Amino acid sequence: DEIANSLTFLPQAAQFDSLEGFKTYLREQLPYNSASTRKRRANNIVERFFPQGRLDVPLTYYASHCTSQEDLKPVLFYHVLKSELLAAKVAEELVWPALPLGRVDREAMRELVLRYLPELEPASQTKVLRSLFNTYCLLSVASEDGTMLRFRTHKGTLESFLYVLAAEFPEPGIYRFEAIELGPMRRWLLWDRGWMRLQLYNLQDLGIIAKVSEIDTIRQFTLQFD
């Protein structure tokens, strides 16, 4: 439910002058009866998406300008995996290798979780697995089918592609296509390789990417902005 609440409330963050002001807003507005639960969940959201302790970050600006949740979902998924090491391990070590099959089951996920958290009690295991399933399903990276998580490569949106591209490559320079094909854009978000290539050309047409070049076996793009 923190994923669902993040989709609802993060676009409102730009209205506030400080992170503390946004946190107070969350404590007042999150849909829980208990004040202590609202406080705890507000802290979770803020710590997950604003680990720098500042509100004036690209995510705040981007979320406030998204025209649909489909633009925001991949970006939130990216940030969750950046801040939650266990979720990143699931993506890298379980989901990505299983891409040819297109599915992983709950027990395989439990085994991976227990490899990193061997002392986790059964009740906590259930909560962790539910959190992981929710992260994938509510943010449209995969779908739930009983005890199975199903997924395949898919397209995103140009806006979300640009956001994650800028986050992954914050400095001007020349980068190989492999840098995006072997990184979080594909291994976490499961974006289609051909679709990502097309977005590079779209960004070149928009003047955001300086140049896209494919000559023989050398495929690269040039970023002119930080």
C-alpha atoms as one frame of an Amber mdcrd trajectory, in Angstrom:
protein
   0.000   0.000   0.000   2.977   2.342   0.363   3.507   1.928  -3.389  -0.108
   2.945  -4.083   0.205   5.891  -1.700   3.466   6.982  -3.302   1.764   7.106
  -6.704  -0.972   9.282  -5.205   1.022  11.644  -3.016   4.467  12.130  -4.577
   3.062  14.384  -7.338   1.956  16.748  -4.548   5.465  17.154  -3.088   6.339
  20.119  -5.319   3.754  22.245  -3.467   5.896  22.283  -0.319   8.915  24.397
   0.556  10.638  21.766   2.652  10.838  18.017   3.100   9.509  18.408   6.625
   6.453  20.201   5.254   5.771  17.356   2.848   6.265  14.809   5.625   3.716
  16.665   7.791   1.283  16.606   4.865   1.732  12.829   4.519   1.158  12.330
   8.241  -2.136  14.170   7.914  -3.349  12.689   4.615  -2.237   9.053   4.438
  -5.321   6.791   4.638  -4.701   5.113   7.996  -6.741   5.542  11.160  -3.754
   5.378  13.490  -1.606   8.507  13.831   1.411   6.341  14.660   0.884   4.328
  11.457   0.606   7.519   9.385   3.814   8.817  10.953   5.693   5.564  10.320
   4.509   5.254   6.719   5.268   8.915   6.014   8.810   8.361   7.268   9.138
   5.259   5.079   8.078   7.109   1.934  10.310  10.096   2.594  13.360   7.968
   3.426  12.835   5.793   0.350  12.359   8.522  -2.243  14.328  11.405  -0.690
  17.407   9.737   0.844  19.409  12.956   0.399  17.166  14.653   2.959  16.113
  17.296   0.412  12.876  17.937  -1.430  14.415  19.903  -4.329  15.460  16.879
  -6.384  14.565  15.837  -9.962  11.960  13.330  -8.734   9.894  16.117  -7.139
   9.870  18.153 -10.345   9.226  15.138 -12.556   6.375  13.718 -10.472   4.579
  17.084 -10.471   4.713  17.227 -14.291   3.645  13.657 -15.116   0.488  13.634
 -17.188  -0.305  10.021 -16.308   0.683   7.344 -13.825   2.255   5.402 -16.679
   4.973   8.081 -16.810   5.499   7.898 -13.045   5.370   4.151 -12.383   8.713
   3.166 -13.983  10.465   6.043 -12.215   9.108   4.999  -8.818  10.125   1.399
  -9.525  13.628   2.591 -10.387  13.872   4.588  -7.155  12.514   1.749  -5.008
  15.197  -0.583  -6.333  17.863   2.109  -5.868  16.917   2.470  -2.198  15.913
  -1.107  -1.328  18.862  -3.451  -1.804  16.785  -6.604  -1.413  14.420  -5.544
  -4.210  17.424  -4.907  -6.462  18.783  -8.373  -5.639  15.443  -9.925  -6.637
  15.522  -8.037  -9.936  19.148  -8.888 -10.748  19.435 -12.434  -9.436  15.927
 -13.853  -9.841  13.718 -11.966 -12.292  16.283 -11.049 -14.950  17.716 -14.601
 -15.311  14.139 -15.929 -15.530  13.163 -13.558 -18.362  13.223 -16.339 -21.023
  10.661 -18.258 -18.919   8.686 -15.130 -18.117   7.848 -16.111 -14.560   9.105
 -16.800 -11.057   7.128 -18.377  -8.249   6.746 -17.212  -4.690   8.864 -20.013
  -3.238  11.830 -19.168  -5.460  11.521 -15.594  -4.264  11.323 -16.757  -0.641
  14.528 -18.781  -1.101  16.362 -15.725  -2.408  15.060 -13.541   0.424  16.185
 -16.087   3.021  19.619 -16.261   1.423  20.097 -12.612   2.417  17.881 -12.558
   5.520  18.200 -16.083   6.968  16.788 -15.133  10.379  13.554 -13.698   8.982
  10.495 -15.050  10.815   7.648 -16.613   8.755   5.272 -13.681   9.382   7.918
 -11.228   8.180   8.677 -13.426   5.170   5.042 -13.121   4.129   5.179  -9.333
   4.419   8.423  -9.100   2.439   7.075 -11.294  -0.366   3.858  -9.288  -0.492
   5.867  -6.058  -0.676   7.967  -7.396  -3.547   4.910  -8.632  -5.463   3.156
  -5.292  -4.912   6.182  -3.356  -6.116   6.268  -5.281  -9.379   2.524  -5.411
  -9.972   1.325  -1.972  -8.832   4.119  -0.343 -10.844   3.273  -2.424 -13.957
   6.607  -4.200 -14.352   4.984  -7.620 -13.863   1.621  -9.182 -13.095   0.503
 -11.593 -10.406  -0.915 -14.988 -11.335  -1.716 -16.887  -8.155   1.642 -17.681
  -6.575   3.453 -16.668  -9.753   4.964 -13.374 -10.872   4.743 -13.095 -14.672
   6.745 -10.641 -16.776   8.220  -9.942 -20.194  10.095  -7.155 -21.906   7.806
  -4.218 -22.594   7.674  -0.593 -23.673   7.651   2.363 -21.322   7.053   6.027
 -22.093   9.474   8.534 -23.583   9.205  10.687 -20.444  10.140   7.882 -18.062
  12.934   6.769 -20.390  14.422  10.265 -20.369  14.207  10.493 -16.564  15.989
   7.183 -15.945  18.523   7.892 -18.703  19.426  11.189 -17.012  19.608   9.497
 -13.608  21.897   6.749 -14.895  24.091   9.063 -17.006  24.210  12.416 -15.196
  27.313  13.714 -16.990  27.839  14.741 -20.644  29.788  12.168 -22.628  29.770
   9.410 -25.197  28.163   6.149 -24.069  27.780   2.743 -25.708  24.336   1.250
 -26.240  25.499  -1.608 -24.016  25.559   0.796 -21.073  21.760   1.000 -21.144
  21.155  -2.555 -22.331  23.143  -4.047 -19.436  21.955  -1.612 -16.761  18.793
  -0.974 -14.727  16.804   0.274 -17.713  16.687  -3.262 -19.024  17.684  -5.521
 -16.126  15.323  -3.867 -13.626  12.602  -2.221 -15.682  12.623  -4.919 -18.394
  12.301  -2.344 -21.167  12.416  -3.724 -24.690  15.823  -3.269 -26.364  14.400
  -2.121 -29.705  12.076   0.330 -28.003  14.978   1.853 -26.036  16.964   2.307
 -29.249  14.013   4.161 -30.797  13.784   6.479 -27.770  17.423   7.492 -28.231
  16.597   8.598 -31.766  13.458  10.372 -30.555  15.542  12.308 -28.019  18.041
  13.167 -30.754  15.188  14.571 -32.870  14.117  16.658 -29.867  17.645  18.050
 -29.441  18.121  16.449 -26.019  20.666  13.885 -27.179  23.390  15.403 -29.347
  24.015  12.377 -31.540  23.144   8.721 -31.976  25.612   6.729 -34.041  25.504
   3.148 -35.322  28.512   2.370 -37.512  29.449  -1.287 -38.042  29.619  -2.765
 -34.526  29.995   0.586 -32.747  26.685   1.812 -31.372  26.819   4.872 -29.145
  25.046   8.080 -28.154  26.364  11.453 -27.097  24.885  13.402 -24.172  25.483
  17.136 -24.297  23.707  18.089 -21.040  24.302  17.179 -17.416
